[in-house]
PDB file of C-alpha atoms in Angstrom:
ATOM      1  CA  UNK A 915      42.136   7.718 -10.863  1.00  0.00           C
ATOM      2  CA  UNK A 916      44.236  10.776 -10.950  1.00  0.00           C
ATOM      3  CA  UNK A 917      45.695   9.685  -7.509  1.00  0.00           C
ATOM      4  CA  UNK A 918      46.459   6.316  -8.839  1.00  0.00           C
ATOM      5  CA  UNK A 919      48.054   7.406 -12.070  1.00  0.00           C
ATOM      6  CA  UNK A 920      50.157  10.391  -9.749  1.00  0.00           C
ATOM      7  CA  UNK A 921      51.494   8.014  -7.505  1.00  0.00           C
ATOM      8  CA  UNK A 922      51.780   4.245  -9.495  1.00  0.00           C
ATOM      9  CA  UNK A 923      52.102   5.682 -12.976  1.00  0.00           C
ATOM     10  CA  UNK A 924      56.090   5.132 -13.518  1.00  0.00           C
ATOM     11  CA  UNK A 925      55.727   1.795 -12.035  1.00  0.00           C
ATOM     12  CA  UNK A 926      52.749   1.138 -14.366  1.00  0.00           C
ATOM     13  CA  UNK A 927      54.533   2.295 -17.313  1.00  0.00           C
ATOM     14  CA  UNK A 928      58.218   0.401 -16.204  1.00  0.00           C
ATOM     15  CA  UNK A 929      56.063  -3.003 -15.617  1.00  0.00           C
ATOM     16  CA  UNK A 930      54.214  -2.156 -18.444  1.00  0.00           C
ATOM     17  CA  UNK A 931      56.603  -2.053 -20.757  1.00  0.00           C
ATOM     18  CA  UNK A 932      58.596  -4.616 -19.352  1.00  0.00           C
ATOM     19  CA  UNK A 933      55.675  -7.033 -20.316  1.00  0.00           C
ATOM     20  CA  UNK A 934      54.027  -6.015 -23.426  1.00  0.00           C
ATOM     21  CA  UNK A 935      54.527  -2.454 -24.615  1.00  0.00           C
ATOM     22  CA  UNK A 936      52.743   0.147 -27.009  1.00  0.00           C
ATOM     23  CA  UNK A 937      49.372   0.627 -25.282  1.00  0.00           C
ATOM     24  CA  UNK A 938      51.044   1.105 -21.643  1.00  0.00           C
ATOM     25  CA  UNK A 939      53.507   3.578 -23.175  1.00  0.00           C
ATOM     26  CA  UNK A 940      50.829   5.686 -25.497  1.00  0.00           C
ATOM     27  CA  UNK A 941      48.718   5.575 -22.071  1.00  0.00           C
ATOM     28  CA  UNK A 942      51.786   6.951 -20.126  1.00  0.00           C
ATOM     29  CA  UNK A 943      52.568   9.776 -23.175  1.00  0.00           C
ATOM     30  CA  UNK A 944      48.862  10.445 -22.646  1.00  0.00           C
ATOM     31  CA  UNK A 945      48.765  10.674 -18.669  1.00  0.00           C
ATOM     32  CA  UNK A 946      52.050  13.283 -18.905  1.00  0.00           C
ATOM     33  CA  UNK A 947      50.063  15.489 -21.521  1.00  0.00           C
ATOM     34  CA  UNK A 948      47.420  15.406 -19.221  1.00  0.00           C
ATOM     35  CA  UNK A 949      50.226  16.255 -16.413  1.00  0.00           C
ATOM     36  CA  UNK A 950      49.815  13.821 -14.060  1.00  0.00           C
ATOM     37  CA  UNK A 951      53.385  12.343 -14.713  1.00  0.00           C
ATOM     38  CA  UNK A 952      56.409  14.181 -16.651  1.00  0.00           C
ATOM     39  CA  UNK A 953      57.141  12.888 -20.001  1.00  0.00           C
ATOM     40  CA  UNK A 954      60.856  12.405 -19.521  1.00  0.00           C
ATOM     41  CA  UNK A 955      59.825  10.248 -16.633  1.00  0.00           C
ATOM     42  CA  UNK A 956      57.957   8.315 -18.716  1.00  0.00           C
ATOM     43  CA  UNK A 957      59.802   7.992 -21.533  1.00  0.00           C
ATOM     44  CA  UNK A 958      63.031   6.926 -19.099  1.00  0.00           C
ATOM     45  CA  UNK A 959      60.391   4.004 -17.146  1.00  0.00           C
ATOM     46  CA  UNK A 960      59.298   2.551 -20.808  1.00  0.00           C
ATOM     47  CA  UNK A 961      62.916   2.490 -21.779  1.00  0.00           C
ATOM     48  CA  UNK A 962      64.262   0.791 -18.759  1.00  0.00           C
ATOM     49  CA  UNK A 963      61.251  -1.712 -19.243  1.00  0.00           C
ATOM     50  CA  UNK A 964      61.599  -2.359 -22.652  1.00  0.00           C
ATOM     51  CA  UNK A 965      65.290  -2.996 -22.673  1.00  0.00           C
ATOM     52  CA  UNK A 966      65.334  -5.352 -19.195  1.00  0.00           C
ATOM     53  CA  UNK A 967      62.743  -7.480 -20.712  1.00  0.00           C
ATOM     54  CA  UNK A 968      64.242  -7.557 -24.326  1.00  0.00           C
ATOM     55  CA  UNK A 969      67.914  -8.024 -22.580  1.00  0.00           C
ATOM     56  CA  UNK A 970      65.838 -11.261 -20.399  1.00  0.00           C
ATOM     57  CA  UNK A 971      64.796 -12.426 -23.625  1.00  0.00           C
ATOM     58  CA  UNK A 972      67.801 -12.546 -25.342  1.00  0.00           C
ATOM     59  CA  UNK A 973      69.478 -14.108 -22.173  1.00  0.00           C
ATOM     60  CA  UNK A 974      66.618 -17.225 -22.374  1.00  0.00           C
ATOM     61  CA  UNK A 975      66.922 -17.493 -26.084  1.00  0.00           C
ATOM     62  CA  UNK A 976      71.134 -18.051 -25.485  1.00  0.00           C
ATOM     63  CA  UNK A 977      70.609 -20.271 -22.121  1.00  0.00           C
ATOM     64  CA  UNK A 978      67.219 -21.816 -22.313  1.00  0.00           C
ATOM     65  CA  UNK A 979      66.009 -22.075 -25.758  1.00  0.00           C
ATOM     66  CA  UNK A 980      65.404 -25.953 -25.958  1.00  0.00           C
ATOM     67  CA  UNK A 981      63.001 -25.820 -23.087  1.00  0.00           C
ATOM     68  CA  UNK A 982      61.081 -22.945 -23.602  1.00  0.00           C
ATOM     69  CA  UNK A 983      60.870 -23.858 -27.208  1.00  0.00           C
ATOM     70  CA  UNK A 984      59.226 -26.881 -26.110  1.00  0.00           C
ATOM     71  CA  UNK A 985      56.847 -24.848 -24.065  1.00  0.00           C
ATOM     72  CA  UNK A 986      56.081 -22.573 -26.897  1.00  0.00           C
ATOM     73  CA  UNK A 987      56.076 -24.592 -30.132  1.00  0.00           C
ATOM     74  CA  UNK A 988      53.960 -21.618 -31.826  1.00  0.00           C
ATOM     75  CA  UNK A 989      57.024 -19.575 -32.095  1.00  0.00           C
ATOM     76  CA  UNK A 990      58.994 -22.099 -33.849  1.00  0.00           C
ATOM     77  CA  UNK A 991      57.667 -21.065 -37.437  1.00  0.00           C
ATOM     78  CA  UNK A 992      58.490 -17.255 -36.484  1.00  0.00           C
ATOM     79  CA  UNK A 993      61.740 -18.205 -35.284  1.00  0.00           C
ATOM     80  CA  UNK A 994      62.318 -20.104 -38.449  1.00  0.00           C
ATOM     81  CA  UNK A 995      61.683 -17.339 -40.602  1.00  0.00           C
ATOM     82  CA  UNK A 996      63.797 -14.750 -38.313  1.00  0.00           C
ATOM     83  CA  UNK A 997      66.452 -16.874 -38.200  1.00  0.00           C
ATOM     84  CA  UNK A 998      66.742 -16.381 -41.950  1.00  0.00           C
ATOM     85  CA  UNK A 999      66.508 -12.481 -41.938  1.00  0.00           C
ATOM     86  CA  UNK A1000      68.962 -12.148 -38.950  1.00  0.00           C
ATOM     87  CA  UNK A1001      71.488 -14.367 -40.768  1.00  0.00           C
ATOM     88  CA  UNK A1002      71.177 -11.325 -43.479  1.00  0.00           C
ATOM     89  CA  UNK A1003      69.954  -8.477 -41.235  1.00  0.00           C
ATOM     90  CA  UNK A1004      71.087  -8.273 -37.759  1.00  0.00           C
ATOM     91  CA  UNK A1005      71.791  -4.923 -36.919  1.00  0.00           C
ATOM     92  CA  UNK A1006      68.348  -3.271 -38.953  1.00  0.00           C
ATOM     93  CA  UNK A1007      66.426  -5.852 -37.003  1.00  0.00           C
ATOM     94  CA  UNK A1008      67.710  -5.287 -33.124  1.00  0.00           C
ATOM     95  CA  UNK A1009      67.055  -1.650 -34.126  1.00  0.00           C
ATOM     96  CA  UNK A1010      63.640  -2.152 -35.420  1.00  0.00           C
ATOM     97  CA  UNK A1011      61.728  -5.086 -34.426  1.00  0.00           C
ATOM     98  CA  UNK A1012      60.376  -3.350 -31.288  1.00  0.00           C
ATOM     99  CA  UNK A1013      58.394  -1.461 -33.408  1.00  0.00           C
ATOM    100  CA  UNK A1014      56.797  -4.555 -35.531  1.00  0.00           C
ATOM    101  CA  UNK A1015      53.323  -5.260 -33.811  1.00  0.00           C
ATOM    102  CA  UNK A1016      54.140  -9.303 -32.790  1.00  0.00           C
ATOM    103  CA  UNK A1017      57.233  -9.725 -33.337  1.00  0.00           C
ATOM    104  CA  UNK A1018      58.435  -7.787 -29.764  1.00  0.00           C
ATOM    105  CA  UNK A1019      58.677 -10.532 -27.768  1.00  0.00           C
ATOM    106  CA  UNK A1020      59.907 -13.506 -30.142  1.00  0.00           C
ATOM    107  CA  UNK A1021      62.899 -11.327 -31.771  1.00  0.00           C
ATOM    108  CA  UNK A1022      65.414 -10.889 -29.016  1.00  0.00           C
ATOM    109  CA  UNK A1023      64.374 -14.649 -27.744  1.00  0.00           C
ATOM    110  CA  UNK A1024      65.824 -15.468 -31.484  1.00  0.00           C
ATOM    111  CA  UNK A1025      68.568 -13.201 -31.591  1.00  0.00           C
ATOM    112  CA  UNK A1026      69.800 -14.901 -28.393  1.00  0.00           C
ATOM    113  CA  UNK A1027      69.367 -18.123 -30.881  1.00  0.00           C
ATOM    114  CA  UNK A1028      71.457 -16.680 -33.215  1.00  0.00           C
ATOM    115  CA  UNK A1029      74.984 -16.253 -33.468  1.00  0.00           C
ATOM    116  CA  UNK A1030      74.666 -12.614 -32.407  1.00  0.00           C
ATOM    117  CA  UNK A1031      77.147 -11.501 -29.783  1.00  0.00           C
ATOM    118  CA  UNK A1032      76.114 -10.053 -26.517  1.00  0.00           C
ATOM    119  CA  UNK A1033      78.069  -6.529 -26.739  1.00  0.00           C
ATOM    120  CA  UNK A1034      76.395  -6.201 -30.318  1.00  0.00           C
ATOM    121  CA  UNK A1035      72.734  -6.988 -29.054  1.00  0.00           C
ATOM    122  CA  UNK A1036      73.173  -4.583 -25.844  1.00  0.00           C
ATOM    123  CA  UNK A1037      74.314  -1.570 -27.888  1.00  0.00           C
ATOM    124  CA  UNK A1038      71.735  -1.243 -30.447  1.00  0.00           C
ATOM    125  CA  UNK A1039      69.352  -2.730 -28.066  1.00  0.00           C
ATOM    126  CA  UNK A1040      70.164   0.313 -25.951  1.00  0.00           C
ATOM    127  CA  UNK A1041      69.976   2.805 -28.973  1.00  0.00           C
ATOM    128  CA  UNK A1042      66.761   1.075 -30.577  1.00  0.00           C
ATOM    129  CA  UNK A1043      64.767   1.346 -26.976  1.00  0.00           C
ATOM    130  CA  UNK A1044      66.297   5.144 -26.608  1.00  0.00           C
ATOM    131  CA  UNK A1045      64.045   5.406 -30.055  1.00  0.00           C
ATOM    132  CA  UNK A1046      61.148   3.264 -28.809  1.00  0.00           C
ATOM    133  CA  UNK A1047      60.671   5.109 -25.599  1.00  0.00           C
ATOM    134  CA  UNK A1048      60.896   8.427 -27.010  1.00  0.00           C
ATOM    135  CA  UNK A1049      58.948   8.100 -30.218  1.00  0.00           C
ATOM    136  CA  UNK A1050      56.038   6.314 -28.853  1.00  0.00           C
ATOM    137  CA  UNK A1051      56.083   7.985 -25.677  1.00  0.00           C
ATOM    138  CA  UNK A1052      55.749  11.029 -27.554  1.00  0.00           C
ATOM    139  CA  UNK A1053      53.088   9.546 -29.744  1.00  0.00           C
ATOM    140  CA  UNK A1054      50.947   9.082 -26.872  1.00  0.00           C
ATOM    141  CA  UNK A1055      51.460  13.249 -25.856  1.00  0.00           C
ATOM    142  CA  UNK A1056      50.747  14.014 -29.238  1.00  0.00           C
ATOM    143  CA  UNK A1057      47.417  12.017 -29.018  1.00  0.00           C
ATOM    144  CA  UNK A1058      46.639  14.042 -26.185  1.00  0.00           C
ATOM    145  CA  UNK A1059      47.449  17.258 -27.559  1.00  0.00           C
ATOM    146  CA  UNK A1060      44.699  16.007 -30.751  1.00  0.00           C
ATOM    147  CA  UNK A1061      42.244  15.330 -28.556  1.00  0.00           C
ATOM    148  CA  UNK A1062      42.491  18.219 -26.634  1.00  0.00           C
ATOM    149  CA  UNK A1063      42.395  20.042 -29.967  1.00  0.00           C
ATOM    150  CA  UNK A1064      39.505  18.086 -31.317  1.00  0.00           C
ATOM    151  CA  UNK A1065      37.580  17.777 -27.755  1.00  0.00           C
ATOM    152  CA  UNK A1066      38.359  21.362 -26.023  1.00  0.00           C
ATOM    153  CA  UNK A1067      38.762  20.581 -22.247  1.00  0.00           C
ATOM    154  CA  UNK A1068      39.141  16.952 -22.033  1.00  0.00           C
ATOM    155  CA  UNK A1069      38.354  17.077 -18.081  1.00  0.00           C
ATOM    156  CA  UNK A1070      35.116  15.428 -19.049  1.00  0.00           C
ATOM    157  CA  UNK A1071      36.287  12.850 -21.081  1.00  0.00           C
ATOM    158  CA  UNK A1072      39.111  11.996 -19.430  1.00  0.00           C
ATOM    159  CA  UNK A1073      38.248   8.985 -17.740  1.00  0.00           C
ATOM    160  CA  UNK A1074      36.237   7.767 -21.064  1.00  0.00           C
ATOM    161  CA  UNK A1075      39.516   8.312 -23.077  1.00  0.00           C
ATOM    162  CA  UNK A1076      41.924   6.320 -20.520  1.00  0.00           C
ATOM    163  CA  UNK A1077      39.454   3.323 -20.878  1.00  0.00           C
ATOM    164  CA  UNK A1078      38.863   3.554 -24.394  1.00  0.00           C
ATOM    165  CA  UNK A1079      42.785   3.474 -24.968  1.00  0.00           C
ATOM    166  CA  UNK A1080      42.750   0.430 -22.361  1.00  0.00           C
ATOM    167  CA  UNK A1081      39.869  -1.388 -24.189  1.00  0.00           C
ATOM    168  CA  UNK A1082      41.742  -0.594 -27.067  1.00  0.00           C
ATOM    169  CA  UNK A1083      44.644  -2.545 -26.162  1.00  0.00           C
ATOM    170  CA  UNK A1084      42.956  -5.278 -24.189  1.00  0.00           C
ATOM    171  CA  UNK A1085      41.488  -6.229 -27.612  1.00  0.00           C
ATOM    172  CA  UNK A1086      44.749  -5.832 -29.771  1.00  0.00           C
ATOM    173  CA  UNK A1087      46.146  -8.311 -26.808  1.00  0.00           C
ATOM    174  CA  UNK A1088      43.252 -10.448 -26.844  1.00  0.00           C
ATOM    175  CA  UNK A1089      43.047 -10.830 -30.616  1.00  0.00           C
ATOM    176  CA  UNK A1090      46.758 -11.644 -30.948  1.00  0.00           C
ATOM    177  CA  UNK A1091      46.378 -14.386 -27.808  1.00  0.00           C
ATOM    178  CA  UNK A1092      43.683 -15.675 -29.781  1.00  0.00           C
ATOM    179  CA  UNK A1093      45.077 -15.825 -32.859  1.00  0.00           C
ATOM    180  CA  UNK A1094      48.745 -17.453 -31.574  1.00  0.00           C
ATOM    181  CA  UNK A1095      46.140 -20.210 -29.542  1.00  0.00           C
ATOM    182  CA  UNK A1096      44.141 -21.012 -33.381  1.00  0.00           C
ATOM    183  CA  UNK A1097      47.440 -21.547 -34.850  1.00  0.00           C
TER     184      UNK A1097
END
């Protein structure tokens, strides 16, 4: 696993980011406490992932909204109610909605909705996943600093932890899948 992690672990953590977020990046602030990767390297891999997807996002939302909207009707009621808060709150909102649990990937498709302009959505896009990267990604090094704390030499849990955290997240993604699909 170590080899894996050593060798994959940026491109885990770029990919990871670029497709859903939190868990990858606490798991990548956890593997750099651990010192299998460097946390500037992965804090610098979640931001580049996090900011090409939410930049792809925003691009769909301004190009492609009508037929991905048809694709994905269960965003429409989100998008409804964003619309009405970005209208109000633009800038607060490209700065923060990364860090609302749900919201990640529906925000910057509606911001490319709205009448926000490019420049303005690539700037604080840039200095919100700066923030993102580094607070999270630091996060996940603090958890491993706690359990190292708590645990003593976490050699022999190691491998226990990393798939705890993954089963963690698995079922955060898995209970958000199924709740979108019951709506």
């Amino acid at each position: 696993m170590q080899h894996l992690i050593e060798h994959y672990g940026y491109l885990g953590v770029l990919i990871g980011t670029f497709l859903e977020g939190e868990t990858i990046l606490i798991l990548g602030g956890f593997a750099a406490h651990r010192g299998y990767l460097s946390l500037p390297g992965v804090v610098l891999c979640a931001f580049g992932g996090s900011l090409l997807s939410d930049q792809l996002l925003f691009y769909l939302g301004r190009q492609h909204s009508q037929f991905l909207l048809r694709r994905r009707p269960q965003w429409e009621p989100r998008i409804a109610r964003l619309k009405v808060s970005i209208n109000r709150y633009r800038i607060p909102i490209i700065l923060a909605f990364r860090f609302w649990y749900g919201l990640r990937m529906v925000t910057p498709f509606t911001l490319g909705i709205s009448k926000v302009r490019w420049p303005e959505f690539i700037l604080f896009n840039i200095i919100a996943a700066m923030l993102w990267a580094g607070v999270v990604g630091y996060a996940g090094y603090l958890f491993g600093n706690a359990l190292q704390i708590i645990l003593g030499d976490l050699k022999s849990y190691e491998g226990l932890v990393l798939a705890g955290l993954v089963l963690l997240g698995a079922m955060a993604w898995g209970l958000r899948r199924w709740k979108n699909n019951r709506r």
